[in-house]
PDB file of C-alpha atoms in Angstrom:
ATOM      1  CA  MET A   1       0.000   0.000   0.000  1.00 50.00           C
ATOM      2  CA  ARG A   2       2.846   2.352   0.828  1.00 53.00           C
ATOM      3  CA  GLU A   3       4.401   1.732  -2.636  1.00 51.00           C
ATOM      4  CA  TYR A   4       1.016   2.325  -4.298  1.00 48.00           C
ATOM      5  CA  GLY A   5       0.618   5.594  -2.417  1.00 50.00           C
ATOM      6  CA  ARG A   6       4.090   6.698  -3.461  1.00 50.00           C
ATOM      7  CA  ARG A   7       3.391   5.958  -7.128  1.00 51.00           C
ATOM      8  CA  ARG A   8       0.067   7.768  -6.967  1.00 50.00           C
ATOM      9  CA  TRP A   9       1.800  10.815  -5.479  1.00 44.00           C
ATOM     10  CA  ILE A  10       4.386  10.814  -8.284  1.00 40.00           C
ATOM     11  CA  VAL A  11       1.643  10.628 -10.923  1.00 38.00           C
ATOM     12  CA  LEU A  12      -0.210  13.522  -9.296  1.00 38.00           C
ATOM     13  CA  CYS A  13       2.956  15.630  -9.206  1.00 39.00           C
ATOM     14  CA  LEU A  14       3.670  14.936 -12.871  1.00 38.00           C
ATOM     15  CA  GLY A  15       0.112  15.893 -13.743  1.00 41.00           C
ATOM     16  CA  LEU A  16       0.468  19.185 -11.922  1.00 36.00           C
ATOM     17  CA  LEU A  17       3.691  19.935 -13.762  1.00 36.00           C
ATOM     18  CA  LEU A  18       2.073  19.242 -17.129  1.00 38.00           C
ATOM     19  CA  CYS A  19      -0.876  21.461 -16.290  1.00 40.00           C
ATOM     20  CA  LEU A  20       1.246  24.252 -14.854  1.00 39.00           C
ATOM     21  CA  ASP A  21       0.310  27.598 -16.307  1.00 45.00           C
ATOM     22  CA  PRO A  22       3.163  28.665 -18.627  1.00 45.00           C
ATOM     23  CA  ALA A  23       2.651  32.252 -17.476  1.00 43.00           C
ATOM     24  CA  ALA A  24       3.653  31.219 -13.963  1.00 43.00           C
ATOM     25  CA  ARG A  25       7.045  29.964 -15.092  1.00 61.00           C
ATOM     26  CA  ALA A  26      10.222  32.014 -14.952  1.00 76.00           C
ATOM     27  CA  VAL A  27      11.867  33.479 -18.027  1.00 92.00           C
ATOM     28  CA  ILE A  28      13.559  31.038 -20.382  1.00 96.00           C
ATOM     29  CA  THR A  29      17.267  30.783 -19.577  1.00 97.00           C
ATOM     30  CA  ARG A  30      18.116  27.658 -21.589  1.00 97.00           C
ATOM     31  CA  LEU A  31      20.338  28.242 -24.614  1.00 98.00           C
ATOM     32  CA  THR A  32      17.822  27.782 -27.442  1.00 98.00           C
ATOM     33  CA  PRO A  33      18.884  27.303 -31.085  1.00 98.00           C
ATOM     34  CA  LEU A  34      16.739  29.152 -33.627  1.00 99.00           C
ATOM     35  CA  ARG A  35      16.485  26.005 -35.757  1.00 98.00           C
ATOM     36  CA  GLU A  36      14.761  24.349 -32.783  1.00 98.00           C
ATOM     37  CA  VAL A  37      12.266  27.200 -32.637  1.00 98.00           C
ATOM     38  CA  LEU A  38      11.522  26.920 -36.364  1.00 98.00           C
ATOM     39  CA  ASN A  39      10.994  23.169 -36.089  1.00 98.00           C
ATOM     40  CA  SER A  40       8.898  23.120 -32.924  1.00 98.00           C
ATOM     41  CA  GLU A  41       6.520  26.068 -33.289  1.00 98.00           C
ATOM     42  CA  GLN A  42       3.261  25.323 -35.125  1.00 98.00           C
ATOM     43  CA  LEU A  43       2.738  28.864 -36.404  1.00 99.00           C
ATOM     44  CA  ILE A  44       5.140  31.592 -37.464  1.00 99.00           C
ATOM     45  CA  PHE A  45       3.731  34.839 -38.850  1.00 99.00           C
ATOM     46  CA  THR A  46       4.374  38.545 -39.040  1.00 99.00           C
ATOM     47  CA  VAL A  47       2.142  41.222 -37.555  1.00 99.00           C
ATOM     48  CA  LYS A  48       1.948  44.982 -37.503  1.00 99.00           C
ATOM     49  CA  VAL A  49       0.863  47.153 -34.610  1.00 99.00           C
ATOM     50  CA  ALA A  50      -2.663  48.228 -35.576  1.00 99.00           C
ATOM     51  CA  LYS A  51      -3.396  50.114 -32.366  1.00 98.00           C
ATOM     52  CA  LEU A  52      -1.298  50.906 -29.310  1.00 98.00           C
ATOM     53  CA  ASP A  53      -2.861  52.151 -26.070  1.00 98.00           C
ATOM     54  CA  PRO A  54      -0.187  52.657 -23.371  1.00 98.00           C
ATOM     55  CA  ASP A  55      -2.761  53.879 -20.836  1.00 98.00           C
ATOM     56  CA  LYS A  56      -4.723  50.605 -20.638  1.00 97.00           C
ATOM     57  CA  PRO A  57      -2.056  49.170 -21.377  1.00 99.00           C
ATOM     58  CA  ALA A  58      -2.966  47.230 -24.531  1.00 99.00           C
ATOM     59  CA  VAL A  59      -2.034  46.639 -28.144  1.00 99.00           C
ATOM     60  CA  ILE A  60      -3.753  45.136 -31.181  1.00 99.00           C
ATOM     61  CA  PHE A  61      -1.589  43.231 -33.649  1.00 99.00           C
ATOM     62  CA  GLN A  62      -2.810  42.623 -37.203  1.00 99.00           C
ATOM     63  CA  VAL A  63      -1.548  39.469 -38.933  1.00 98.00           C
ATOM     64  CA  GLU A  64       0.290  40.385 -42.133  1.00 98.00           C
ATOM     65  CA  GLU A  65       2.056  37.291 -43.483  1.00 98.00           C
ATOM     66  CA  ASP A  66       1.943  33.588 -42.599  1.00 98.00           C
ATOM     67  CA  LEU A  67       5.458  32.128 -42.716  1.00 99.00           C
ATOM     68  CA  LYS A  68       4.629  28.693 -41.284  1.00 99.00           C
ATOM     69  CA  GLY A  69       1.125  27.282 -40.962  1.00 98.00           C
ATOM     70  CA  LYS A  70      -1.887  29.583 -41.124  1.00 97.00           C
ATOM     71  CA  ALA A  71      -3.354  31.221 -38.059  1.00 95.00           C
ATOM     72  CA  THR A  72      -7.159  31.032 -37.863  1.00 94.00           C
ATOM     73  CA  PHE A  73      -7.155  34.432 -36.145  1.00 97.00           C
ATOM     74  CA  ARG A  74      -6.078  37.604 -37.968  1.00 97.00           C
ATOM     75  CA  LYS A  75      -6.027  40.020 -35.044  1.00 98.00           C
ATOM     76  CA  LEU A  76      -4.323  39.684 -31.672  1.00 98.00           C
ATOM     77  CA  PRO A  77      -5.805  41.964 -28.989  1.00 98.00           C
ATOM     78  CA  VAL A  78      -3.220  41.873 -26.195  1.00 99.00           C
ATOM     79  CA  ASN A  79      -3.554  42.928 -22.565  1.00 99.00           C
ATOM     80  CA  LEU A  80      -0.089  44.272 -21.747  1.00 99.00           C
ATOM     81  CA  THR A  81      -0.432  43.903 -17.978  1.00 98.00           C
ATOM     82  CA  ALA A  82       2.477  41.611 -17.161  1.00 98.00           C
ATOM     83  CA  ASP A  83       2.575  38.589 -14.855  1.00 97.00           C
ATOM     84  CA  SER A  84       4.395  38.711 -11.505  1.00 96.00           C
ATOM     85  CA  GLU A  85       7.776  38.198 -13.176  1.00 96.00           C
ATOM     86  CA  GLY A  86       7.141  40.960 -15.682  1.00 98.00           C
ATOM     87  CA  GLN A  87       5.769  43.353 -13.069  1.00 97.00           C
ATOM     88  CA  ARG A  88       8.772  42.841 -10.826  1.00 97.00           C
ATOM     89  CA  GLU A  89      11.137  43.637 -13.704  1.00 97.00           C
ATOM     90  CA  GLN A  90       8.898  46.455 -15.066  1.00 98.00           C
ATOM     91  CA  HIS A  91       8.611  44.711 -18.414  1.00 99.00           C
ATOM     92  CA  THR A  92       5.396  46.458 -19.495  1.00 99.00           C
ATOM     93  CA  PRO A  93       6.881  49.979 -19.657  1.00 99.00           C
ATOM     94  CA  LYS A  94      10.055  48.552 -21.197  1.00 99.00           C
ATOM     95  CA  LEU A  95       8.088  46.782 -23.933  1.00 99.00           C
ATOM     96  CA  LEU A  96       5.929  49.848 -24.599  1.00 99.00           C
ATOM     97  CA  LYS A  97       9.107  51.815 -25.362  1.00 98.00           C
ATOM     98  CA  ARG A  98       9.859  49.244 -28.053  1.00 99.00           C
ATOM     99  CA  LEU A  99       6.448  49.323 -29.762  1.00 99.00           C
ATOM    100  CA  ALA A 100       4.922  51.871 -32.128  1.00 98.00           C
ATOM    101  CA  ASP A 101       2.006  52.071 -34.544  1.00 98.00           C
ATOM    102  CA  GLU A 102       2.717  50.187 -37.799  1.00 98.00           C
ATOM    103  CA  LEU A 103       5.791  48.485 -36.298  1.00 99.00           C
ATOM    104  CA  GLU A 104       6.365  45.004 -37.721  1.00 99.00           C
ATOM    105  CA  LEU A 105       6.995  42.000 -35.461  1.00 99.00           C
ATOM    106  CA  VAL A 106       7.409  38.251 -35.830  1.00 99.00           C
ATOM    107  CA  ILE A 107       5.244  35.904 -33.751  1.00 99.00           C
ATOM    108  CA  PHE A 108       5.997  32.236 -33.017  1.00 99.00           C
ATOM    109  CA  ALA A 109       2.990  30.356 -31.602  1.00 99.00           C
ATOM    110  CA  SER A 110       1.795  26.870 -30.701  1.00 98.00           C
ATOM    111  CA  LYS A 111      -1.607  25.676 -29.501  1.00 97.00           C
ATOM    112  CA  ARG A 112      -2.550  23.023 -26.970  1.00 95.00           C
ATOM    113  CA  ALA A 113      -6.297  22.487 -26.545  1.00 94.00           C
ATOM    114  CA  LYS A 114      -7.646  26.076 -26.471  1.00 93.00           C
ATOM    115  CA  ARG A 115      -4.468  27.634 -25.128  1.00 96.00           C
ATOM    116  CA  TYR A 116      -1.707  29.285 -27.123  1.00 98.00           C
ATOM    117  CA  THR A 117       1.827  30.014 -26.022  1.00 98.00           C
ATOM    118  CA  ALA A 118       3.562  32.546 -28.232  1.00 98.00           C
ATOM    119  CA  PHE A 119       6.794  34.491 -28.451  1.00 99.00           C
ATOM    120  CA  GLY A 120       7.027  37.888 -30.085  1.00 99.00           C
ATOM    121  CA  TYR A 121      10.127  39.457 -31.593  1.00 99.00           C
ATOM    122  CA  THR A 122      10.958  42.991 -32.598  1.00 99.00           C
ATOM    123  CA  ASN A 123      14.469  44.210 -33.397  1.00 99.00           C
ATOM    124  CA  GLY A 124      16.307  42.358 -30.632  1.00 99.00           C
ATOM    125  CA  THR A 125      13.494  42.195 -28.081  1.00 99.00           C
ATOM    126  CA  TRP A 126      11.790  38.887 -27.251  1.00 99.00           C
ATOM    127  CA  PHE A 127       8.618  38.567 -25.171  1.00 99.00           C
ATOM    128  CA  GLN A 128       6.037  35.937 -24.274  1.00 99.00           C
ATOM    129  CA  LEU A 129       2.269  35.928 -24.831  1.00 98.00           C
ATOM    130  CA  ILE A 130      -0.447  33.561 -23.642  1.00 98.00           C
ATOM    131  CA  GLY A 131      -3.644  33.218 -25.689  1.00 98.00           C
ATOM    132  CA  GLN A 132      -7.030  31.745 -24.797  1.00 97.00           C
ATOM    133  CA  ALA A 133      -9.165  30.734 -27.782  1.00 95.00           C
ATOM    134  CA  ASP A 134     -12.929  31.260 -27.774  1.00 92.00           C
ATOM    135  CA  ASP A 135     -15.356  28.721 -29.243  1.00 89.00           C
ATOM    136  CA  ASP A 136     -14.929  30.754 -32.412  1.00 88.00           C
ATOM    137  CA  SER A 137     -11.337  29.846 -33.381  1.00 83.00           C
ATOM    138  CA  SER A 138     -10.897  33.191 -35.129  1.00 89.00           C
ATOM    139  CA  ARG A 139     -11.064  34.936 -31.751  1.00 94.00           C
ATOM    140  CA  VAL A 140      -8.252  34.591 -29.232  1.00 97.00           C
ATOM    141  CA  ARG A 141      -7.738  36.704 -26.110  1.00 97.00           C
ATOM    142  CA  TRP A 142      -4.063  37.406 -25.503  1.00 99.00           C
ATOM    143  CA  SER A 143      -2.083  38.460 -22.454  1.00 98.00           C
ATOM    144  CA  PHE A 144       1.514  39.622 -22.210  1.00 99.00           C
ATOM    145  CA  THR A 145       3.443  37.748 -19.534  1.00 98.00           C
ATOM    146  CA  HIS A 146       7.026  38.990 -19.545  1.00 99.00           C
ATOM    147  CA  CYS A 147       9.997  39.766 -21.749  1.00 99.00           C
ATOM    148  CA  GLU A 148      12.511  37.027 -22.540  1.00 99.00           C
ATOM    149  CA  PRO A 149      15.931  38.705 -22.220  1.00 99.00           C
ATOM    150  CA  TYR A 150      17.930  35.471 -22.520  1.00 98.00           C
ATOM    151  CA  LEU A 151      16.482  34.708 -25.955  1.00 99.00           C
ATOM    152  CA  ARG A 152      18.783  37.391 -27.380  1.00 98.00           C
ATOM    153  CA  ARG A 153      21.299  34.549 -27.377  1.00 99.00           C
ATOM    154  CA  THR A 154      19.021  32.839 -29.905  1.00 99.00           C
ATOM    155  CA  PHE A 155      18.811  35.854 -32.209  1.00 99.00           C
ATOM    156  CA  LYS A 156      19.300  39.609 -31.787  1.00 98.00           C
ATOM    157  CA  GLY A 157      19.242  41.110 -35.297  1.00 98.00           C
ATOM    158  CA  THR A 158      16.584  43.255 -36.928  1.00 99.00           C
ATOM    159  CA  THR A 159      13.055  42.034 -37.543  1.00 99.00           C
ATOM    160  CA  GLU A 160      13.702  42.083 -41.288  1.00 99.00           C
ATOM    161  CA  GLU A 161      16.818  39.952 -40.836  1.00 99.00           C
ATOM    162  CA  LEU A 162      14.873  37.440 -38.753  1.00 99.00           C
ATOM    163  CA  LYS A 163      12.184  37.182 -41.442  1.00 99.00           C
ATOM    164  CA  GLN A 164      14.825  36.304 -44.027  1.00 99.00           C
ATOM    165  CA  VAL A 165      16.460  33.749 -41.721  1.00 99.00           C
ATOM    166  CA  ILE A 166      13.050  32.125 -41.179  1.00 99.00           C
ATOM    167  CA  ARG A 167      12.256  32.008 -44.895  1.00 99.00           C
ATOM    168  CA  ASP A 168      15.659  30.526 -45.741  1.00 99.00           C
ATOM    169  CA  GLY A 169      15.521  28.061 -42.855  1.00 98.00           C
ATOM    170  CA  LEU A 170      12.035  26.773 -43.625  1.00 98.00           C
ATOM    171  CA  ALA A 171      12.862  26.481 -47.334  1.00 98.00           C
ATOM    172  CA  GLY A 172      16.042  24.550 -46.568  1.00 97.00           C
ATOM    173  CA  LYS A 173      18.176  27.163 -48.345  1.00 98.00           C
ATOM    174  CA  LYS A 174      20.309  28.154 -45.373  1.00 98.00           C
ATOM    175  CA  LYS A 175      20.632  26.974 -41.792  1.00 98.00           C
ATOM    176  CA  PRO A 176      19.683  29.475 -39.069  1.00 98.00           C
ATOM    177  CA  PRO A 177      22.625  30.913 -37.102  1.00 98.00           C
ATOM    178  CA  GLU A 178      23.719  29.066 -33.981  1.00 98.00           C
ATOM    179  CA  PRO A 179      22.926  30.639 -30.590  1.00 98.00           C
ATOM    180  CA  ASP A 180      25.556  32.874 -28.994  1.00 98.00           C
ATOM    181  CA  ALA A 181      26.151  31.715 -25.419  1.00 98.00           C
ATOM    182  CA  LYS A 182      28.264  34.821 -24.718  1.00 98.00           C
ATOM    183  CA  GLU A 183      25.504  37.296 -25.580  1.00 98.00           C
ATOM    184  CA  GLU A 184      24.357  39.220 -22.511  1.00 98.00           C
ATOM    185  CA  PRO A 185      20.629  39.018 -21.669  1.00 98.00           C
ATOM    186  CA  GLY A 186      18.680  42.155 -22.410  1.00 98.00           C
ATOM    187  CA  LEU A 187      16.300  43.883 -24.794  1.00 99.00           C
ATOM    188  CA  GLY A 188      16.649  45.525 -28.173  1.00 99.00           C
ATOM    189  CA  PRO A 189      16.743  49.307 -28.689  1.00 98.00           C
ATOM    190  CA  GLU A 190      13.801  51.531 -27.881  1.00 98.00           C
ATOM    191  CA  VAL A 191      11.757  52.941 -30.752  1.00 97.00           C
ATOM    192  CA  LYS A 192      12.874  56.504 -31.387  1.00 89.00           C
ATOM    193  CA  ALA A 193      10.379  59.201 -30.462  1.00 74.00           C
ATOM    194  CA  LYS A 194      10.383  60.518 -34.047  1.00 58.00           C
ATOM    195  CA  ALA A 195       9.405  57.095 -35.379  1.00 59.00           C
ATOM    196  CA  LYS A 196       6.612  56.823 -32.816  1.00 61.00           C
ATOM    197  CA  SER A 197       5.170  60.241 -33.669  1.00 52.00           C
ATOM    198  CA  GLY A 198       5.505  59.580 -37.398  1.00 48.00           C
ATOM    199  CA  ALA A 199       3.625  56.302 -37.063  1.00 48.00           C
ATOM    200  CA  LYS A 200       0.813  58.033 -35.187  1.00 47.00           C
ATOM    201  CA  ARG A 201       0.428  60.651 -37.906  1.00 40.00           C
ATOM    202  CA  GLY A 202       0.172  57.865 -40.481  1.00 41.00           C
TER     203      GLY A 202
END
């Protein structure tokens, strides 16, 4: 009976780990090759910032181009209130300084049941999103969790450069660059004020 109880406890613990909310986990620190990301993620697509509201804080991304798979949703309304990790590190204001109207980003996403886990990228800045699909698969409610500073070791170039790496990698033309273990964790540059104001006028 004691052995049975021990096994049952192990099974319960494993079940809890599998069901653990990804948003409750710490930032990713494992050295992650970009080729692994391209192979494992179900969806890869580009978006543009359709509307940015720093006061809420919130952003709406509009899907522009499907690079791998095809997302059933074409808009991503995102609540930019961070999780506990992101709030502690003030990731929301840091991310807002790196977003602007019409800015292009790359999104990597995978779905399990009705839940999406996604990673956004813009010019050297990585961040995580969690999405909850409605019964209508074209509608997904998204929440920003935190930035992923260690993923700069995976890639840190411009968004345009990443798009080309993805295209070449998926087409088998050129292997993605290897991760740089010596790269310091951090975020990409802030969007210049002139670019932000110009985007708003447009």
